[in-house]
Amino acid sequence: MDWGVPTGRLVIRSEIDGQAAPVRMNVVDATGHPVIPEAGAVRSEGQHGRIFFYSDGEIELIAPAGTVTISAVQGFETAEHVVVAEVRAGDRNEATVSLERIWDASANGWYAGDNHFHLNYGGTYRLEPEDILPDLRGEGVDVAYPLLANLHNRFLQQGLWGWAYSDGPIIRFGQEVRSHFLGHLQLLGVEALFWPWVWGPGYQVYARDDRPNAMALRHAREQGGLGGYVHPVAINDPLTPETASSVPIGLVADAVLGEVDLIELGCLWTDEIGTGALWHQVLNLGIPLAASAGSDVMNNYYRTLAIGATRVYVKPAGDLTADSYLRALKEGRSFVSNGPLIEFQADGSEPGQALQANGSEANWTLSVHSPLPWDSVQIFVNGTAVQTLDGSPQAGSKRYQGRVDVPAGGWITARVLGANSGWPAMDSYLFAESSPVWFGQVGSTDPTAAREAARKLAMVLDASEQALREGYGETPIPNLLDHFARARSRLEAASGD
């Protein structure tokens, strides 16, 4: 790069708690112009308009003489740290960025996973799987599931199917089945690809296929894997007659019939509060639908966000492996986050477990560890926010505790909300929510909550079936209509209607 002014070399070292560490980095000169490395991927994220790249702990840049501002962060466990360095023309200059860890998730048994992003998706770079190792390390992501996908007219990178990496971060390839009309799916932990990858109205070859998404979801289960819906709800409230059609057409029927393992509660392109509202109704039916998360980043684009910008943390039993990760994910031993990290318990039980209430009340505790300030904490019992508490005006850790009435059955979760005021966050607002702690046993229900949930989901199912019939038009679809009829029967039984 010809800066048009004298330049010098700048060696930047990054450390966390005094130890060399990989980081996400942004460097600008005195005019605000980005300073970038001579090799490796460089990206521009849209939420804050910043150019970023990764360093493994030491990186050398060429920069114009004068002051340079260095910003660095690692995942969600450190707040952003900023250093101003001086670059002397013709010299080799040095600077150190020293970050402090707010909370060490893995030291406490929690491991971060991004279950939905795409290695190559038609963008600027052509990446090999090893090329994302700096991203994963700089973001503190322990498990990564890049998904093979399609661009409607071609299936991408089938040659990478079965590729695996386990030396540090765990990388496994999954599949995104983009049945565009019924809703996009993710298949994790499977050995064989599902065919076809696409079908339904709008596609030239498979437009008339009478095929529910449940067929792809069963394909995953039959191989010991997990299947679920990705980026499902893009609005804040999908549970009104006016907004019910915003829910993917196949989701409610598949969830009510127990076909779905995962729902992507956190995703950059959808709304966590709206997805959470739908998820809560499924939980109220006693269906332990597990929360997942994925950034849905197309990693080979220049304009893209970071892997792990939305992620799920799981707490496996024993050592972290690809298998133990998926087991913990399915069991709901997890929380979803786009910034805040949380530790939630109710009467000593953690997410995915059940508490045995000894009375009419249960005690809960919540520790929030956040790299940014947050606005509020909410405690949900069977989908209702029974307590709302103030957040923190500064980054760091804060402990909460309280007590809730114990219903006949159901669940309790904790949620953190706030504004996205800067790095490391890249989503539209701060969000974290635990998976449920169940009352009595996993899958228990409160009759009143279950009836109300069944009626809300039946309304969404009606909107979905109307769209289904309109989309297929005169094409006979007995399999799909039977699938929806069975789901409706279950909802009618649960609602008492």
PDB file of N, CA and C in Angstrom, residues 85 92 106 115 117 138 174 203 216 224 305 318 325 328 339 385 420-421 465 471 481:
ATOM      1  N   ALA A  85      -0.449   4.064  20.099  1.00  0.00           N
ATOM      2  CA  ALA A  85       0.993   3.857  19.935  1.00  0.00           C
ATOM      3  C   ALA A  85       1.557   4.903  18.982  1.00  0.00           C
ATOM      4  N   ARG A  92      11.291   0.154  13.529  1.00  0.00           N
ATOM      5  CA  ARG A  92      10.459  -0.979  13.962  1.00  0.00           C
ATOM      6  C   ARG A  92       9.946  -0.649  15.357  1.00  0.00           C
ATOM      7  N   SER A 106     -14.559 -21.623  29.957  1.00  0.00           N
ATOM      8  CA  SER A 106     -14.118 -23.016  29.892  1.00  0.00           C
ATOM      9  C   SER A 106     -13.563 -23.507  31.216  1.00  0.00           C
ATOM     10  N   ASN A 115     -23.027 -22.873  15.717  1.00  0.00           N
ATOM     11  CA  ASN A 115     -23.581 -24.036  15.025  1.00  0.00           C
ATOM     12  C   ASN A 115     -24.103 -23.733  13.632  1.00  0.00           C
ATOM     13  N   PHE A 117     -22.732 -21.290  10.342  1.00  0.00           N
ATOM     14  CA  PHE A 117     -22.128 -20.271   9.500  1.00  0.00           C
ATOM     15  C   PHE A 117     -21.638 -20.976   8.247  1.00  0.00           C
ATOM     16  N   GLY A 138      -9.344 -16.328  18.044  1.00  0.00           N
ATOM     17  CA  GLY A 138      -9.498 -14.931  18.430  1.00  0.00           C
ATOM     18  C   GLY A 138     -10.859 -14.605  19.008  1.00  0.00           C
ATOM     19  N   GLY A 174     -21.648 -29.460   9.033  1.00  0.00           N
ATOM     20  CA  GLY A 174     -23.048 -29.833   9.017  1.00  0.00           C
ATOM     21  C   GLY A 174     -23.662 -29.450   7.688  1.00  0.00           C
ATOM     22  N   TYR A 203     -38.995 -23.595  -6.652  1.00  0.00           N
ATOM     23  CA  TYR A 203     -37.858 -24.297  -7.235  1.00  0.00           C
ATOM     24  C   TYR A 203     -38.286 -24.980  -8.528  1.00  0.00           C
ATOM     25  N   ALA A 216     -36.206 -34.523   6.612  1.00  0.00           N
ATOM     26  CA  ALA A 216     -34.793 -34.190   6.804  1.00  0.00           C
ATOM     27  C   ALA A 216     -34.403 -34.270   8.274  1.00  0.00           C
ATOM     28  N   GLY A 224     -27.988 -40.494  14.530  1.00  0.00           N
ATOM     29  CA  GLY A 224     -27.482 -40.059  15.825  1.00  0.00           C
ATOM     30  C   GLY A 224     -27.169 -38.582  15.890  1.00  0.00           C
ATOM     31  N   LEU A 305     -19.569 -10.367   9.407  1.00  0.00           N
ATOM     32  CA  LEU A 305     -19.337 -10.250  10.842  1.00  0.00           C
ATOM     33  C   LEU A 305     -18.468 -11.406  11.319  1.00  0.00           C
ATOM     34  N   GLY A 318     -17.998 -34.257  31.591  1.00  0.00           N
ATOM     35  CA  GLY A 318     -16.655 -34.707  31.259  1.00  0.00           C
ATOM     36  C   GLY A 318     -15.986 -33.793  30.246  1.00  0.00           C
ATOM     37  N   TYR A 325     -20.371 -32.501  23.179  1.00  0.00           N
ATOM     38  CA  TYR A 325     -20.959 -31.194  22.869  1.00  0.00           C
ATOM     39  C   TYR A 325     -22.391 -31.354  22.378  1.00  0.00           C
ATOM     40  N   ALA A 328     -24.759 -32.443  25.239  1.00  0.00           N
ATOM     41  CA  ALA A 328     -25.101 -31.337  26.137  1.00  0.00           C
ATOM     42  C   ALA A 328     -26.047 -30.357  25.452  1.00  0.00           C
ATOM     43  N   GLY A 339     -23.273 -11.684  23.667  1.00  0.00           N
ATOM     44  CA  GLY A 339     -22.382 -10.817  24.431  1.00  0.00           C
ATOM     45  C   GLY A 339     -22.289 -11.185  25.902  1.00  0.00           C
ATOM     46  N   ALA A 385     -42.595 -13.137  32.256  1.00  0.00           N
ATOM     47  CA  ALA A 385     -41.519 -12.486  32.999  1.00  0.00           C
ATOM     48  C   ALA A 385     -42.042 -12.127  34.389  1.00  0.00           C
ATOM     49  N   ASN A 420     -26.489  -2.579  22.307  1.00  0.00           N
ATOM     50  CA  ASN A 420     -25.173  -2.887  21.779  1.00  0.00           C
ATOM     51  C   ASN A 420     -24.391  -1.589  21.672  1.00  0.00           C
ATOM     52  N   SER A 421     -23.491  -1.384  22.606  1.00  0.00           N
ATOM     53  CA  SER A 421     -22.758  -0.118  22.659  1.00  0.00           C
ATOM     54  C   SER A 421     -21.341  -0.232  22.120  1.00  0.00           C
ATOM     55  N   GLU A 465     -50.693 -23.245   7.529  1.00  0.00           N
ATOM     56  CA  GLU A 465     -51.398 -24.117   6.589  1.00  0.00           C
ATOM     57  C   GLU A 465     -52.022 -23.322   5.447  1.00  0.00           C
ATOM     58  N   GLY A 471     -49.315 -21.831  -1.508  1.00  0.00           N
ATOM     59  CA  GLY A 471     -48.058 -22.031  -2.199  1.00  0.00           C
ATOM     60  C   GLY A 471     -48.079 -23.200  -3.161  1.00  0.00           C
ATOM     61  N   LEU A 481     -50.409 -32.306   4.243  1.00  0.00           N
ATOM     62  CA  LEU A 481     -51.680 -32.010   4.907  1.00  0.00           C
ATOM     63  C   LEU A 481     -51.935 -32.981   6.053  1.00  0.00           C
TER      64      LEU A 481
END
